[in-house]
Amino acid sequence: FDPTSPSIQASTAATGSSTDEIADRTSIITAKLKTIYRNTVLPVEKRYKYDYFYESPFLTDVEFDAKPQVMLIGQYSVGKTSFIRYLLGRDFPGQRIGPEPTTDRFTVLINGPEERVIPGNALSVHPDLPFRGLERFGV
């Protein structure tokens, strides 16, 4: 949620809602979704061993609180990295472009105060990031 984005500001101006009100509503909805998951869905997942059969960990608050994500997948050399460069309007750390496969791991681009590269295996075990489900791939 980016309250400074032009579309959010235009929406708040049209509805008379402040960005604080929208953030409050968002946290109320997120809290309700967490409650529904914990009280209704999680017991069913545990009973039927969802984590065992589908090799997917149970959801935590980190997954609910994470910003929306976009995943790009496809054959090598079809323009995924070039597309990301186009969206960002610049190069990004860790990018490699070539005629043969250059990215055999997952790459995560997260907005932050500094540019840095964190290996995928470190991201998949980081308690504050929503990538625990990728740990089983040995990234």
Short mmCIF file of C-alpha atoms in Angstrom, two decimals:
data_model
loop_
_atom_site.label_atom_id
_atom_site.label_comp_id
_atom_site.label_asym_id
_atom_site.label_seq_id
_atom_site.Cartn_x
_atom_site.Cartn_y
_atom_site.Cartn_z
CA PHE A 1 0.00 0.00 0.00
CA ASP A 2 1.56 3.27 -1.09
CA PRO A 3 -0.54 6.21 0.15
CA THR A 4 1.54 8.64 -1.93
CA SER A 5 0.67 7.04 -5.27
CA PRO A 6 -1.30 9.35 -7.59
CA SER A 7 -4.14 6.82 -8.02
CA ILE A 8 -4.63 6.52 -4.24
CA GLN A 9 -4.51 10.30 -3.82
CA ALA A 10 -7.06 10.78 -6.62
CA SER A 11 -9.28 8.10 -5.08
CA THR A 12 -9.10 9.67 -1.63
CA ALA A 13 -9.87 13.10 -3.06
CA ALA A 14 -12.93 11.73 -4.86
CA THR A 15 -14.28 9.85 -1.83
CA GLY A 16 -13.21 12.32 0.83
CA SER A 17 -11.22 9.62 2.65
CA SER A 18 -7.78 10.34 4.03
CA THR A 19 -4.86 8.00 3.55
CA ASP A 20 -5.00 7.30 7.30
CA GLU A 21 -8.61 6.16 6.95
CA ILE A 22 -7.68 3.87 4.07
CA ALA A 23 -4.74 2.46 6.04
CA ASP A 24 -7.06 1.87 9.00
CA ARG A 25 -9.59 0.07 6.81
CA THR A 26 -6.81 -2.01 5.26
CA SER A 27 -5.53 -3.11 8.67
CA ILE A 28 -9.07 -3.94 9.83
CA ILE A 29 -9.65 -6.11 6.76
CA THR A 30 -6.25 -7.78 7.14
CA ALA A 31 -6.96 -8.53 10.81
CA LYS A 32 -10.32 -10.07 9.88
CA LEU A 33 -8.69 -12.22 7.18
CA LYS A 34 -6.09 -13.44 9.69
CA THR A 35 -8.87 -14.35 12.13
CA ILE A 36 -10.82 -16.23 9.45
CA TYR A 37 -7.67 -18.12 8.44
CA ARG A 38 -6.69 -19.02 12.03
CA ASN A 39 -10.19 -20.03 13.13
CA THR A 40 -11.53 -21.68 9.98
CA VAL A 41 -8.93 -22.55 7.37
CA LEU A 42 -5.89 -23.44 9.51
CA PRO A 43 -7.67 -26.16 11.52
CA VAL A 44 -8.75 -27.82 8.26
CA GLU A 45 -5.19 -27.56 6.86
CA LYS A 46 -3.82 -29.15 10.03
CA ARG A 47 -6.44 -31.89 10.13
CA TYR A 48 -5.76 -32.95 6.55
CA LYS A 49 -1.98 -32.40 6.80
CA TYR A 50 -1.96 -29.76 4.08
CA ASP A 51 1.64 -28.80 4.89
CA TYR A 52 2.76 -32.41 4.44
CA PHE A 53 0.92 -33.30 1.24
CA TYR A 54 1.37 -29.99 -0.53
CA GLU A 55 4.78 -29.16 0.96
CA SER A 56 3.58 -25.68 1.80
CA PRO A 57 4.02 -24.15 5.25
CA PHE A 58 1.06 -22.76 7.14
CA LEU A 59 0.50 -19.02 6.64
CA THR A 60 1.88 -16.60 9.21
CA ASP A 61 1.26 -12.91 9.86
CA VAL A 62 4.22 -12.14 7.58
CA GLU A 63 2.38 -13.49 4.53
CA PHE A 64 -0.78 -11.57 5.40
CA ASP A 65 1.08 -8.31 6.05
CA ALA A 66 3.33 -8.50 2.98
CA LYS A 67 2.85 -6.16 0.06
CA PRO A 68 1.33 -7.66 -3.08
CA GLN A 69 3.84 -9.50 -5.24
CA VAL A 70 4.21 -10.25 -8.92
CA MET A 71 6.00 -13.34 -10.19
CA LEU A 72 7.48 -13.55 -13.67
CA ILE A 73 8.27 -16.97 -15.06
CA GLY A 74 9.10 -18.19 -18.52
CA GLN A 75 11.65 -19.72 -20.82
CA TYR A 76 15.12 -18.21 -20.78
CA SER A 77 15.87 -15.30 -23.05
CA VAL A 78 12.27 -14.17 -23.52
CA GLY A 79 12.67 -10.74 -21.91
CA LYS A 80 11.77 -11.12 -18.22
CA THR A 81 14.78 -9.13 -17.01
CA SER A 82 14.33 -6.56 -19.78
CA PHE A 83 10.69 -6.17 -18.77
CA ILE A 84 11.69 -5.52 -15.15
CA ARG A 85 14.30 -2.99 -16.31
CA TYR A 86 11.59 -1.26 -18.35
CA LEU A 87 9.22 -1.10 -15.36
CA LEU A 88 11.95 0.23 -13.06
CA GLY A 89 13.38 2.59 -15.65
CA ARG A 90 16.91 1.48 -14.75
CA ASP A 91 19.19 -1.47 -14.12
CA PHE A 92 18.96 -3.32 -10.81
CA PRO A 93 21.52 -5.16 -8.65
CA GLY A 94 22.20 -8.73 -9.65
CA GLN A 95 20.75 -8.48 -13.14
CA ARG A 96 22.45 -10.38 -15.93
CA ILE A 97 21.30 -10.51 -19.52
CA GLY A 98 22.62 -12.97 -22.06
CA PRO A 99 21.60 -15.34 -24.85
CA GLU A 100 21.86 -18.38 -22.55
CA PRO A 101 20.20 -18.97 -19.17
CA THR A 102 21.55 -16.39 -16.74
CA THR A 103 19.18 -16.59 -13.77
CA ASP A 104 18.82 -20.09 -12.40
CA ARG A 105 17.51 -18.84 -9.06
CA PHE A 106 14.69 -16.64 -7.93
CA THR A 107 15.32 -12.93 -7.68
CA VAL A 108 13.32 -10.61 -5.46
CA LEU A 109 13.20 -6.86 -5.97
CA ILE A 110 12.07 -5.03 -2.84
CA ASN A 111 11.83 -1.28 -2.47
CA GLY A 112 14.14 -0.08 0.30
CA PRO A 113 16.61 2.60 1.39
CA GLU A 114 19.63 0.89 -0.17
CA GLU A 115 20.39 -1.42 -3.07
CA ARG A 116 21.78 -4.79 -2.09
CA VAL A 117 21.76 -8.41 -3.13
CA ILE A 118 20.63 -11.10 -0.69
CA PRO A 119 20.96 -14.76 -1.72
CA GLY A 120 17.68 -16.61 -2.20
CA ASN A 121 18.45 -19.13 0.54
CA ALA A 122 18.79 -16.26 3.04
CA LEU A 123 15.48 -14.74 1.88
CA SER A 124 13.65 -18.05 2.21
CA VAL A 125 14.53 -18.35 5.91
CA HIS A 126 14.22 -14.66 6.83
CA PRO A 127 11.44 -14.40 9.46
CA ASP A 128 10.21 -10.97 8.29
CA LEU A 129 9.85 -11.81 4.59
CA PRO A 130 7.13 -13.94 2.95
CA PHE A 131 9.36 -16.44 1.13
CA ARG A 132 9.40 -19.40 3.54
CA GLY A 133 7.53 -21.52 1.01
CA LEU A 134 10.54 -21.39 -1.33
CA GLU A 135 12.88 -22.98 1.20
CA ARG A 136 12.02 -26.48 0.00
CA PHE A 137 13.49 -25.70 -3.43
CA GLY A 138 16.97 -25.33 -1.95
CA VAL A 139 17.54 -21.89 -3.38
#
